[in-house]
Coordinates of C-alpha atoms and ligand atoms in Angstrom, one line a residue:
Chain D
X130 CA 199.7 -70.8 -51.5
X131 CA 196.3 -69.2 -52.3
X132 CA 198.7 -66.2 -53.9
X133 CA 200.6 -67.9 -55.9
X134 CA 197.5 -69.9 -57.4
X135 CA 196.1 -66.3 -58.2
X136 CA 199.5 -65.3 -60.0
X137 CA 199.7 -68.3 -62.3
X138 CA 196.0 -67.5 -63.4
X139 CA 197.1 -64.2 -64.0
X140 CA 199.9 -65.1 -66.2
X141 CA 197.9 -67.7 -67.4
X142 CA 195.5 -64.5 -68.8
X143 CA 198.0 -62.5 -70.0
X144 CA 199.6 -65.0 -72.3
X145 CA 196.1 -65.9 -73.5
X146 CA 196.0 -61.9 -73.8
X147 CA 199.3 -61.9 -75.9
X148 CA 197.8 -64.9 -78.0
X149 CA 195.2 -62.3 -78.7
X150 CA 197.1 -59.7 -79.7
X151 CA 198.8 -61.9 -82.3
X152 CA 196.1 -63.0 -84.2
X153 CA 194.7 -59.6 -84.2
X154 CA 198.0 -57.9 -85.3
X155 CA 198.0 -60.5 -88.2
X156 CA 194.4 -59.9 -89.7
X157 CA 195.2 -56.1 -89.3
X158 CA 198.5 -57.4 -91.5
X159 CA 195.8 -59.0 -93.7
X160 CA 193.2 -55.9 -93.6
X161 CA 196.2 -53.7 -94.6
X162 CA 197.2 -55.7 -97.5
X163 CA 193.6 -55.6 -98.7
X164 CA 193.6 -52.1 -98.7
X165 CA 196.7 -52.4 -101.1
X166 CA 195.6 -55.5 -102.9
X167 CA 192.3 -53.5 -103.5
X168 CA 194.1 -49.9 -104.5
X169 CA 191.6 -48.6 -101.5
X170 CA 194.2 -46.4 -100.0
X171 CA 193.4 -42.9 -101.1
X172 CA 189.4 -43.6 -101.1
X173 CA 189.5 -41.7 -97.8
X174 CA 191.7 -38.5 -98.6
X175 CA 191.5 -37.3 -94.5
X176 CA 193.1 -38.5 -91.8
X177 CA 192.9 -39.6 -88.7
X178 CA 188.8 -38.8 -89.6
X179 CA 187.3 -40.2 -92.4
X180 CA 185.6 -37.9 -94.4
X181 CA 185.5 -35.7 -91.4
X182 CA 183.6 -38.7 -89.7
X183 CA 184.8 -41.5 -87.0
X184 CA 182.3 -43.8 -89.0
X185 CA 181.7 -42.7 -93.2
X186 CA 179.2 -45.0 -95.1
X187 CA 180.8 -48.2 -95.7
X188 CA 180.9 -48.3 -99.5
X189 CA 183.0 -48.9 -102.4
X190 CA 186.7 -49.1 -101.1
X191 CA 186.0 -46.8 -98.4
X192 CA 184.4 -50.1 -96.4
X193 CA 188.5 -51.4 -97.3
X194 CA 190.5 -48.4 -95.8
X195 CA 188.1 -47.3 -93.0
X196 CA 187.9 -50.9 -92.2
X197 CA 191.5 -51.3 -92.0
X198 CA 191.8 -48.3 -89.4
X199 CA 188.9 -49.7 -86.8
X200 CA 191.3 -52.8 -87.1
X201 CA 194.5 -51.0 -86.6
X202 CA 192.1 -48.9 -83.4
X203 CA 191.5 -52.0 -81.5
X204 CA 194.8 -53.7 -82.4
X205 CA 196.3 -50.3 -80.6
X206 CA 194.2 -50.7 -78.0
X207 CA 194.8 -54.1 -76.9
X208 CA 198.9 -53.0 -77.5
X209 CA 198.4 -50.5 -75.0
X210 CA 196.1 -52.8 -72.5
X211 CA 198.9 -55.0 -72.7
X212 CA 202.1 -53.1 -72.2
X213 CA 200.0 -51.5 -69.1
X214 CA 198.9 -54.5 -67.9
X215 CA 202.5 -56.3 -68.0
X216 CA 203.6 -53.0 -66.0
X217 CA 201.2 -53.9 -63.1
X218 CA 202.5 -58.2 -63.2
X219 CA 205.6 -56.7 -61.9
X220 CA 207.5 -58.7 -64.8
X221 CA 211.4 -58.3 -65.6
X222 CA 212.5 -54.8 -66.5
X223 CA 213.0 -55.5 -69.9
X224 CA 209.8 -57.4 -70.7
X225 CA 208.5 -54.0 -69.7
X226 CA 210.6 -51.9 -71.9
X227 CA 209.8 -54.5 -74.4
X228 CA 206.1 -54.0 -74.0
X229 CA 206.8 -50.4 -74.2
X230 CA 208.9 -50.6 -77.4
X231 CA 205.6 -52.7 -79.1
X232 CA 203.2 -49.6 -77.9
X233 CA 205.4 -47.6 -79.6
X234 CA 205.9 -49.3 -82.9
X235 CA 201.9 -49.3 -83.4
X236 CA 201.6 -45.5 -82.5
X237 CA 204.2 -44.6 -84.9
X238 CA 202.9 -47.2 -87.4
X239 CA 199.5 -45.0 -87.1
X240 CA 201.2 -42.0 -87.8
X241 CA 202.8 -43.4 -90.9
X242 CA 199.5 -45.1 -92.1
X243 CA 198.3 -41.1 -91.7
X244 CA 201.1 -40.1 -93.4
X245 CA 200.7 -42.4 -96.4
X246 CA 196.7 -41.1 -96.6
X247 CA 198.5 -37.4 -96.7
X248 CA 200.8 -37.6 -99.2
X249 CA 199.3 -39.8 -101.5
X250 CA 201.3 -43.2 -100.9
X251 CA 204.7 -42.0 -101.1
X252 CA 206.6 -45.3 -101.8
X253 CA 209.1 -44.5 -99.0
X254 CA 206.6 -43.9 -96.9
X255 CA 204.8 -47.1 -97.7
X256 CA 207.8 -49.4 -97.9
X257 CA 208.3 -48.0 -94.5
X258 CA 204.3 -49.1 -93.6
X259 CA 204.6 -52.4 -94.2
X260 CA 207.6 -53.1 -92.8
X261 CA 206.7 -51.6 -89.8
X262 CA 203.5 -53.4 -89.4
X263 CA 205.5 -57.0 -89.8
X264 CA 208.4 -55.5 -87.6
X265 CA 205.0 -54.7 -84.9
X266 CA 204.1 -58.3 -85.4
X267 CA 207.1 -59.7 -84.6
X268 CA 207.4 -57.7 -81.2
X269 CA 203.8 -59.3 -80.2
X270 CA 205.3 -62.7 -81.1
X271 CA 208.3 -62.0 -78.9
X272 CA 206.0 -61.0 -75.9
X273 CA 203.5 -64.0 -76.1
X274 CA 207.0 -66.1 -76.2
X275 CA 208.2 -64.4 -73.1
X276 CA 204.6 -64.6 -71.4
X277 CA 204.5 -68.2 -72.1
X278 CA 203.7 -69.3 -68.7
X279 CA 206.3 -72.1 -69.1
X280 CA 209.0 -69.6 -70.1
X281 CA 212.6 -69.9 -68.8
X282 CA 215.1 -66.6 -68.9
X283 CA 218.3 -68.6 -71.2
X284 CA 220.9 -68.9 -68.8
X285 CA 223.6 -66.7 -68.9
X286 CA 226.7 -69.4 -68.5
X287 CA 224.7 -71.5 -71.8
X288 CA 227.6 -72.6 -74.7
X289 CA 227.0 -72.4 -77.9
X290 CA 227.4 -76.0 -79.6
X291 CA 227.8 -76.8 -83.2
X292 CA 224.9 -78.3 -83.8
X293 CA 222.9 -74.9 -81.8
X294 CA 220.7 -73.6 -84.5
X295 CA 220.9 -70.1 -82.8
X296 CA 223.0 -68.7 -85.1
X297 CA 221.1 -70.5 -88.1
X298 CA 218.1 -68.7 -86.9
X299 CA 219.5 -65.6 -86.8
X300 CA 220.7 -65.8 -90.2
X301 CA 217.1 -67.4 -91.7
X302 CA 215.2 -64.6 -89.6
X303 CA 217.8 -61.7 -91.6
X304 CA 217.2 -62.7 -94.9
X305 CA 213.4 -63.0 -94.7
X306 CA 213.4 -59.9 -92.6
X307 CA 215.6 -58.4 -96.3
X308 CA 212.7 -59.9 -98.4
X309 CA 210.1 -58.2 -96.7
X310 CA 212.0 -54.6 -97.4
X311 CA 212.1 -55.9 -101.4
X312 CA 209.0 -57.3 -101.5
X313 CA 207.6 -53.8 -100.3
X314 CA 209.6 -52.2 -102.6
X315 CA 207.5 -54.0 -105.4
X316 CA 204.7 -53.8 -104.1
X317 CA 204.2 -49.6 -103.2
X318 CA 207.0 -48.6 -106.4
X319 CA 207.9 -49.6 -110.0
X320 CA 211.2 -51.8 -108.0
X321 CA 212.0 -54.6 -110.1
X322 CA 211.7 -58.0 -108.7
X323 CA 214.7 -60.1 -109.5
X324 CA 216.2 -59.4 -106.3
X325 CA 213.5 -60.6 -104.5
X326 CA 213.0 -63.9 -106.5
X327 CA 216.9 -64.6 -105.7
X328 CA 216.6 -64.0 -102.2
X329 CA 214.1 -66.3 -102.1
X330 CA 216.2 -69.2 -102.5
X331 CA 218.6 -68.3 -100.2
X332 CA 215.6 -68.4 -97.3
X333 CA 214.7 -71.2 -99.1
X334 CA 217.7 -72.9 -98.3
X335 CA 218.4 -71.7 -95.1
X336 CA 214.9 -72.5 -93.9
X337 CA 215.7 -76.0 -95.4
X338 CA 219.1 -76.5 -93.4
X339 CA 217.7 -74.9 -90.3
X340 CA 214.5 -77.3 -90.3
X341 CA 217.1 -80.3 -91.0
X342 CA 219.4 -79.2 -88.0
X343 CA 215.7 -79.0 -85.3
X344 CA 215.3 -82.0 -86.4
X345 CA 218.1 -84.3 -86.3
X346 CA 219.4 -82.1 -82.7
X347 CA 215.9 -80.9 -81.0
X348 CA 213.6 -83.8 -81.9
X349 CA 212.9 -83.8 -78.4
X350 CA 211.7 -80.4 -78.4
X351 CA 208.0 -80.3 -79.4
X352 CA 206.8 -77.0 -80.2
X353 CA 210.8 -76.5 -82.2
X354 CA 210.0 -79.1 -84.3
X355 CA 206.4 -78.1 -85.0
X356 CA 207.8 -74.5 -85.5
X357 CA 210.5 -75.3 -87.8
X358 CA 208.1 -78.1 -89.8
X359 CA 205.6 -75.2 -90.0
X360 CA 208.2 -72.7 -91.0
X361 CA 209.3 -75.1 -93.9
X362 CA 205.3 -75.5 -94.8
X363 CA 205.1 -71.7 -95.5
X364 CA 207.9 -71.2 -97.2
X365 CA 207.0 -73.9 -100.0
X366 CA 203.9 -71.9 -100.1
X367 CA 204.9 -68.8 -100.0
X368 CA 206.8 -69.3 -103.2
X369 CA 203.9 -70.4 -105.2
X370 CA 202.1 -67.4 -103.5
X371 CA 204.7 -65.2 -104.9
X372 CA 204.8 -66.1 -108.2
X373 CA 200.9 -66.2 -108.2
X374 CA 201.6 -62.3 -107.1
X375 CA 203.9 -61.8 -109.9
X376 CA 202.1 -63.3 -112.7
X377 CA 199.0 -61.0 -111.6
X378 CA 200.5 -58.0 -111.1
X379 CA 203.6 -57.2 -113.5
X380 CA 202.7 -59.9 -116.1
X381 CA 198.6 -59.6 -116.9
X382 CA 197.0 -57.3 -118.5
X383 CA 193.7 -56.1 -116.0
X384 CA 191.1 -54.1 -116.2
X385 CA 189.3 -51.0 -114.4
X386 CA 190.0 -53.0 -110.7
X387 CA 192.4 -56.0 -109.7
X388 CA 190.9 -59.2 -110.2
X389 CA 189.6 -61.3 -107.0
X390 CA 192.2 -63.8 -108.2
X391 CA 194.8 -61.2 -108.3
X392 CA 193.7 -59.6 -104.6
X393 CA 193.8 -63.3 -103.8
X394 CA 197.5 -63.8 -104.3
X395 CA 199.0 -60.1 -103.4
X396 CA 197.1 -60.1 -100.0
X397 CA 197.8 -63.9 -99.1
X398 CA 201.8 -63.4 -100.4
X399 CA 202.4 -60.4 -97.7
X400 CA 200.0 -62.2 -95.0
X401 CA 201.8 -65.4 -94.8
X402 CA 205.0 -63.6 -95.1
X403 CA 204.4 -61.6 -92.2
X404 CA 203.6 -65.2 -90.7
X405 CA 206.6 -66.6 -91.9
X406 CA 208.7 -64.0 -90.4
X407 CA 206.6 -64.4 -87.2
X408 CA 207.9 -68.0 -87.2
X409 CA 211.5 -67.5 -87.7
X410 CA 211.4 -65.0 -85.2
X411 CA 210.0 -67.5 -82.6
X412 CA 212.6 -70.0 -83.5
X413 CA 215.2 -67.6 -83.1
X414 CA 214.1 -67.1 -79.5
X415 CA 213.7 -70.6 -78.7
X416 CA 216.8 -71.8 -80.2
X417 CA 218.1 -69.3 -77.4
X418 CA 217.2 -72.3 -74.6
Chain G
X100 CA 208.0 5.5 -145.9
X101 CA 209.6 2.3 -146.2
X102 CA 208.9 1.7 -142.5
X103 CA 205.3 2.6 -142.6
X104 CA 204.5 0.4 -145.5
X105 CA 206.3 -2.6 -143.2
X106 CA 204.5 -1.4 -140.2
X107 CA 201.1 -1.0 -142.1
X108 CA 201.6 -4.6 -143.2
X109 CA 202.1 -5.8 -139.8
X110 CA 198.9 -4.1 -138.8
X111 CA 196.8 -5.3 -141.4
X112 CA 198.4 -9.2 -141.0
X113 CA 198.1 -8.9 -137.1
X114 CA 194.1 -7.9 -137.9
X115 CA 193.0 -9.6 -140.3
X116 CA 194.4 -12.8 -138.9
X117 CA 191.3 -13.7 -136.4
X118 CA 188.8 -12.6 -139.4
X119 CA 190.6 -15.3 -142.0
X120 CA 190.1 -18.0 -139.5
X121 CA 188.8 -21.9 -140.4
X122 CA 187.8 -24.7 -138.8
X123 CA 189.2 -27.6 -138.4
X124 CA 187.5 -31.2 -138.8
X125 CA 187.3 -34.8 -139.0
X126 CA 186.6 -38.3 -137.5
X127 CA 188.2 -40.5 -135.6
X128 CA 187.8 -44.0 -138.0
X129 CA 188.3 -47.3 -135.6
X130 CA 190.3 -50.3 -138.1
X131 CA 189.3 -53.8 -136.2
X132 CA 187.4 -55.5 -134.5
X133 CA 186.1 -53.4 -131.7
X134 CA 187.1 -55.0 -128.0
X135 CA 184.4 -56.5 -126.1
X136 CA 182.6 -54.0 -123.7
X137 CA 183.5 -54.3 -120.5
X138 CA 180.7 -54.1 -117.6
X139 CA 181.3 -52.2 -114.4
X140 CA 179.6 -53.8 -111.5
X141 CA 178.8 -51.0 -109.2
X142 CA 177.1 -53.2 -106.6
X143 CA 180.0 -52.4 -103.8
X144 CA 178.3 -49.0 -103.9
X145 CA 174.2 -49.7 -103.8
X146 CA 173.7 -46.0 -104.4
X147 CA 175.6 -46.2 -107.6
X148 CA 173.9 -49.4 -109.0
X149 CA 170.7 -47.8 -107.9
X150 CA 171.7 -44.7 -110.9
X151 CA 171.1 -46.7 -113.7
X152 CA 169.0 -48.9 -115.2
X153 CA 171.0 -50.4 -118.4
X154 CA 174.2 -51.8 -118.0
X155 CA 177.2 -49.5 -117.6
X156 CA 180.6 -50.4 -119.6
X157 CA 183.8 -48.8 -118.9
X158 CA 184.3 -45.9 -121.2
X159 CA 188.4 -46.8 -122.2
X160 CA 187.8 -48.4 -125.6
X161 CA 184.2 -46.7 -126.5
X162 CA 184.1 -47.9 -130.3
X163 CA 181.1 -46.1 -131.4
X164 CA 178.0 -48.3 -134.0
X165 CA 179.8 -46.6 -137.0
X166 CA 183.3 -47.6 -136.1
X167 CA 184.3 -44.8 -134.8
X168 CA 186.1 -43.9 -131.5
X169 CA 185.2 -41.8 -129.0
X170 CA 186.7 -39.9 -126.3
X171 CA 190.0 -38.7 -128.5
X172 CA 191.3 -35.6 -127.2
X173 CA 192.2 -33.7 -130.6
X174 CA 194.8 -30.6 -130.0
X175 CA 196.8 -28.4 -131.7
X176 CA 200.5 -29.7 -130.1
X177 CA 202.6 -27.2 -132.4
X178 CA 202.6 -24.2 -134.2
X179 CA 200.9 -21.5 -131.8
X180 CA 204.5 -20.7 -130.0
X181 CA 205.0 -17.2 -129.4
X182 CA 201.9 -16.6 -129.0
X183 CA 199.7 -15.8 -126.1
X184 CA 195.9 -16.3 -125.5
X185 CA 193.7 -14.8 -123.1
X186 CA 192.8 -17.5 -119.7
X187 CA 188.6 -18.2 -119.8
X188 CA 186.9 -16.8 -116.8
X189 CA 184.1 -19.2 -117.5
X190 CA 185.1 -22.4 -115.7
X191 CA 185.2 -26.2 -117.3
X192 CA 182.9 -28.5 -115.6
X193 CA 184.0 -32.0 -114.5
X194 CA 180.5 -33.6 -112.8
X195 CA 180.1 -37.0 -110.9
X196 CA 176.8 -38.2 -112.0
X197 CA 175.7 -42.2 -111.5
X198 CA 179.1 -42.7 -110.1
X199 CA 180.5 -41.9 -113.4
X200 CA 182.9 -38.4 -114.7
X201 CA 181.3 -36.1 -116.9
X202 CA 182.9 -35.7 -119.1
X203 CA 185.3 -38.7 -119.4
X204 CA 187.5 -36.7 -121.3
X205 CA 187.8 -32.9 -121.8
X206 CA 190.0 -29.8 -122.3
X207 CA 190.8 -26.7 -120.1
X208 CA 192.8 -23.6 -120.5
X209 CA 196.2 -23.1 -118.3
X210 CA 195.1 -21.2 -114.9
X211 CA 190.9 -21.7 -116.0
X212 CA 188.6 -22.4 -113.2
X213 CA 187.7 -26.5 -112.9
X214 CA 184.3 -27.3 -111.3
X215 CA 184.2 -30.4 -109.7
X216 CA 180.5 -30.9 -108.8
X217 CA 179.7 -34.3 -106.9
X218 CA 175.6 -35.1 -108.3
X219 CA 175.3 -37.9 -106.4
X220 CA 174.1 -39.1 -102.7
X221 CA 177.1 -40.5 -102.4
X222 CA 180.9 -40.0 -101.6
X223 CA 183.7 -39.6 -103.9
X224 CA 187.3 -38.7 -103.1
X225 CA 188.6 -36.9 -106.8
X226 CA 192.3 -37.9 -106.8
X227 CA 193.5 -35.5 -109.5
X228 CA 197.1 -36.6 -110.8
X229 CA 198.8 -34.1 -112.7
X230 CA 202.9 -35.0 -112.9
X231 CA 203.2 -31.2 -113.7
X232 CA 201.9 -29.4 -110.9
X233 CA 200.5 -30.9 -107.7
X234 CA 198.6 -34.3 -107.0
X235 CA 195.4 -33.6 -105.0
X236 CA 193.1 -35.5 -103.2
X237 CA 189.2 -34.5 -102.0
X238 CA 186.4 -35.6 -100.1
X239 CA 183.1 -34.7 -101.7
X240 CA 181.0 -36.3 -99.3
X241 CA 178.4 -34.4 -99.5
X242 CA 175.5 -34.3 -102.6
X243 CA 175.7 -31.0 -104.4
X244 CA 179.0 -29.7 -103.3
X245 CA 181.6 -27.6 -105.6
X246 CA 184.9 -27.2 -105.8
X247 CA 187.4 -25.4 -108.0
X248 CA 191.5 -25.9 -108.8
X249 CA 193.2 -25.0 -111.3
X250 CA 196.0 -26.4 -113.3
X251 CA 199.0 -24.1 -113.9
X252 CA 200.8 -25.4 -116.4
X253 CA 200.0 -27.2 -119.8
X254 CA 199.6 -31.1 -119.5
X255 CA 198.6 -34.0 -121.9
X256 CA 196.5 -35.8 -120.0
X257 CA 195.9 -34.8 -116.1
X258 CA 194.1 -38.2 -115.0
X259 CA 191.7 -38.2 -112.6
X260 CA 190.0 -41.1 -110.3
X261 CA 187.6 -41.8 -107.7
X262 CA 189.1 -44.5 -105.2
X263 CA 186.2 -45.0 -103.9
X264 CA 185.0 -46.5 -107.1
X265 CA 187.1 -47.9 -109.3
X266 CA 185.7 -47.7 -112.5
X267 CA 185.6 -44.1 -112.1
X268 CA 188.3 -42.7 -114.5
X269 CA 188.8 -38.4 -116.0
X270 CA 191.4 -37.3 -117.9
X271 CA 191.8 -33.5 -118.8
X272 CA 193.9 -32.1 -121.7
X273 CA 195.6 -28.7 -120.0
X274 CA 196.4 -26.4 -123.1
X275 CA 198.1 -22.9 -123.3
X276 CA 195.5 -22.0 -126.2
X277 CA 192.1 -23.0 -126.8
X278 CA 192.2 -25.3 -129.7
X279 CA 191.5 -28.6 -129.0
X280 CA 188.6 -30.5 -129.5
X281 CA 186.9 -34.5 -128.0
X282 CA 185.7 -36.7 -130.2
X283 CA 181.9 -37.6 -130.4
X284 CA 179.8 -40.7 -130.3
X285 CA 179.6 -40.8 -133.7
X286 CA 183.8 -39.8 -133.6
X287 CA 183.8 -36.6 -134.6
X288 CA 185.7 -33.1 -133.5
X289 CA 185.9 -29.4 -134.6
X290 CA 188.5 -26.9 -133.5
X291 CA 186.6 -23.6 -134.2
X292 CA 188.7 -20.5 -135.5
X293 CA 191.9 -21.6 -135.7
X294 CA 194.1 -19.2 -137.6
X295 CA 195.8 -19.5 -140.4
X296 CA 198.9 -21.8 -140.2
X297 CA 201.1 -25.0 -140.3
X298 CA 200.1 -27.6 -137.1
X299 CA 201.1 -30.4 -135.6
X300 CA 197.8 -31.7 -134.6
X301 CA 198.0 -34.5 -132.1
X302 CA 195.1 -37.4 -131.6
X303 CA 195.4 -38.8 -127.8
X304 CA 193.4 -41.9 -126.8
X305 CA 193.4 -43.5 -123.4
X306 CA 194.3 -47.0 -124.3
X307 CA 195.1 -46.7 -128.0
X308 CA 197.8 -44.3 -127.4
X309 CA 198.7 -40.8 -129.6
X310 CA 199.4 -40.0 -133.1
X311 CA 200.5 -36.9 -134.9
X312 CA 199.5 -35.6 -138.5
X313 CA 200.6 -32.2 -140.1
X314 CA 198.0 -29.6 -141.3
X315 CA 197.9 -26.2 -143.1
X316 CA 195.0 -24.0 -142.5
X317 CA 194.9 -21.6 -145.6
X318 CA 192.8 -18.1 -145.6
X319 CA 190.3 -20.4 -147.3
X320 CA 188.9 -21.7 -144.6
X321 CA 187.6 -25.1 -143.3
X322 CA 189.8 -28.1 -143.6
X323 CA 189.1 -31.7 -142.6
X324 CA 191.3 -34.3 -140.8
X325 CA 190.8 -37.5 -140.5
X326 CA 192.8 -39.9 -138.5
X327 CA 192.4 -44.1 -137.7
X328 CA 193.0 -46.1 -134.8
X329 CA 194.2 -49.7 -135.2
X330 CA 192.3 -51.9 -132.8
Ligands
LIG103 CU1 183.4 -42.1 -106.8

């Protein structure tokens, strides 16, 4: 009795652990987009040292970039005291291999965040950043979801119904996962964004039927509902986020340094979006039950 | 005989060409209302703000008291093909001083030494950006350090920036001859010894773009070219 006691503590730790590791990995999202809000990528021109140093002086944009990798250091940290510690609980093989896979999406999101420092923000090589880093966010958000102490493996012999929003999900989750390759694309390259303004009303409208199906078939399901109202929230949001982005960026005319209004809406745009892809991704699993 | 007379001509032509030499002069006039000055605030960096005492201003659209502009990179663009011209030894200086470029803009020879000397307590990266040759991007952490590139071949403008600070802004005219010229704070250039000849002289500004005028330098000498900016 004592035993089992001590293993739902445990648990109880490590999911507070994952929680952690969420909110972490999403203000090193925000941290990064700073650096790119900011133009503060190249004001450190080494890499992995800055300036040859673990800790430069703090000023100008280096305080943005350096800052961005201490964040990124302890977010890989607590990835890797994670995946470890989920080894030791014993859990099911593939939340292991799972917690592996998340360890190594931030080590070869490092390497790329080196690489962009090397070469001078390569747009490829950026695009491929900050997809990454949301792709990384959305593994943490799966393995809090699976650490849940509550959490039930879906059951194999489980039918798909019409009114299931599984598949819904699946679909929402794709196309703001394909909005967050074109809005990279505008953000590190001259891309044009008319692609990524029409795809927004296709999530727009799939978020919208996917929050009307949770709630008109899973009203009893709490934390569905609060997901899919939240989900909905963002979206709205987002869009007036995104056009704030665009008016700043491709329509003004600025001067020596983006304005504080401008950083504003770039860096809160690609936050919430990594958000909003966090929550689709969570539905997605839910909707598995 | 015939052949010796042609001959002799060449030689005397190919001579006397560097003797007959003139200048080339002028001002860069400014037509409008000159844009407001816009103030850097280098507090993010308190070694920076700690360099000056007056107000700093970005240097982009210096209109100068008389209404003239400054920082125009004047340049012979054609009219010297064929012809070759020894690379300067001596190198062109580009100096971070207050957290600023000096000079903001300048012009260097194809292949001649650059410089780059960091004045200040401070870091800067220089993030040189040449579409021609290579990008670059160095530390100069350290007060008093030097270091030298070169560009290899002929570029209008090579920009250069400091990401640390953002107001920090270069831009270097790389030339396969020596005749260019920068325009003053009172908006004036000279392009010394330029031999006799028809030129396309180009004017390239920063934010008010380029323009092109057509000039003949006779064996009489000095000649003066003036060129306006609409604001
Ligand atoms: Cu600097």
């Amino acid at each position: 009795m004592a035993s089992a006691s001590q293993d739902t503590k445990t648990s109880f730790w490590l999911y507070r652990f994952s929680l952690l590791l969420v909110g972490a990995t999403l203000l090193l999202i925000l941290a990064g987009g700073l650096v790119t809000s900011r133009e503060a990528g190249l004001a450190v021109p080494d890499w992995p040292l800055s300036y040859g140093k673990f800790f430069p002086p703090m000023v100008g944009n280096i305080f943005w970039e350096h800052g961005h990798r201490m964040i990124a250091g302890a977010v890989a940290i607590l990835t890797l005291v994670l995946s470890v510690w989920i080894q030791i609980q014993g859990k099911q093989p593939w939340l292991k291999r799972l917690a592996w896979a998340a360890l190594g999406a931030v080590i070869l999101q490092a390497l790329l965040g080196g690489l962009t420092v090397l070469y001078m923000l390569p747009p490829a090589v950026s695009i491929f950043h900050a997809c990454l880093a949301q792709t990384f966010f959305c593994f943490t958000v799966a393995l809090a979801y699976f650490l849940h102490p509550n959490f039930i493996p879906a059951q194999p012999a489980q039918k798909s119904s019409a009114q299931s929003p599984n598949r819904l999900a699946l679909m929402t989750f794709a196309f703001i996962y394909f909005q967050l390759i074109l809005g990279a694309s505008i953000r590190h390259s001259s891309f044009t964004a008319a692609p990524h303004v029409i795809f927004a009303s296709l999530v727009f409208l799939h978020v919208t039927l996917l929050a009307i199906r949770i709630l008109r078939f899973h009203g009893e399901d709490k934390a569905l509902v609060r997901a899919a109202l939240g989900l909905g929230f963002s979206t709205v949001l987002q869009v007036f986020l995104g056009i704030g982005a665009f008016v700043f960026t491709r329509m003004l005319e600025r001067g020596y340094e983006p304005p504080p209004a401008e950083i504003f809406f770039t860096a809160s745009h690609q936050t919430l979006g990594a958000a909003v892809l966090g929550m689709s991704a969570w539905i997605c699993l839910r909707a598995r039950r | 005989m015939k052949k010796i007379f042609y001959m002799t001509l060449a030689f005397i032509s190919v001579c006397s060409f560097p003797l007959s030499a003139g200048a080339l002069r002028g001002t860069a006039h400014f037509n409008g209302t000159p844009p407001a000055p816009q103030k850097v605030d280098m507090n993010a960096d308190p070694t920076c703000a700690s360099a000056h005492t007056e107000p700093v201003y970005t240097e982009e659209a210096a209109v100068n008291s008389n209404l003239t502009l400054k920082h125009v990179f004047v340049y012979v663009k054609q009219g010297l093909e064929g012809r070759t011209f020894e690379t300067p030894q001596a190198a062109a200086v580009l100096d971070q001083k207050g957290c600023q470029y000096e000079p903001h803009v300048f012009g260097i020879q194809v292949n001649q030494p650059l410089e780059i000397h960091n004045s200040d307590a401070t870091l800067h990266n220089v993030h040189g950006m040449p579409r021609e040759t290579k990008e670059f991007n160095l530390g100069m952490p350290i007060q008093g350090m030097k270091l030298t590139r070169k560009f290899e071949k002929p570029e209008i403008m090579v920009k250069f920036k400091c990401d640390v600070h953002p107001w920090m802004r270069a831009y270097a005219g790389v030339l396969a001859h020596p005749y260019y010229s920068v325009t003053d704070g009172e908006g004036k250039y000279e392009i010394k010894d330029l031999p006799p000849g028809k030129y396309v002289i180009e004017f390239w500004h920063e934010k008010y773009g380029t323009q092109t005028q057509e000039v003949s330098i006779g064996d009489a000498g000095d000649q003066t070219l003036d060129f306006t900016y609409a604001g």
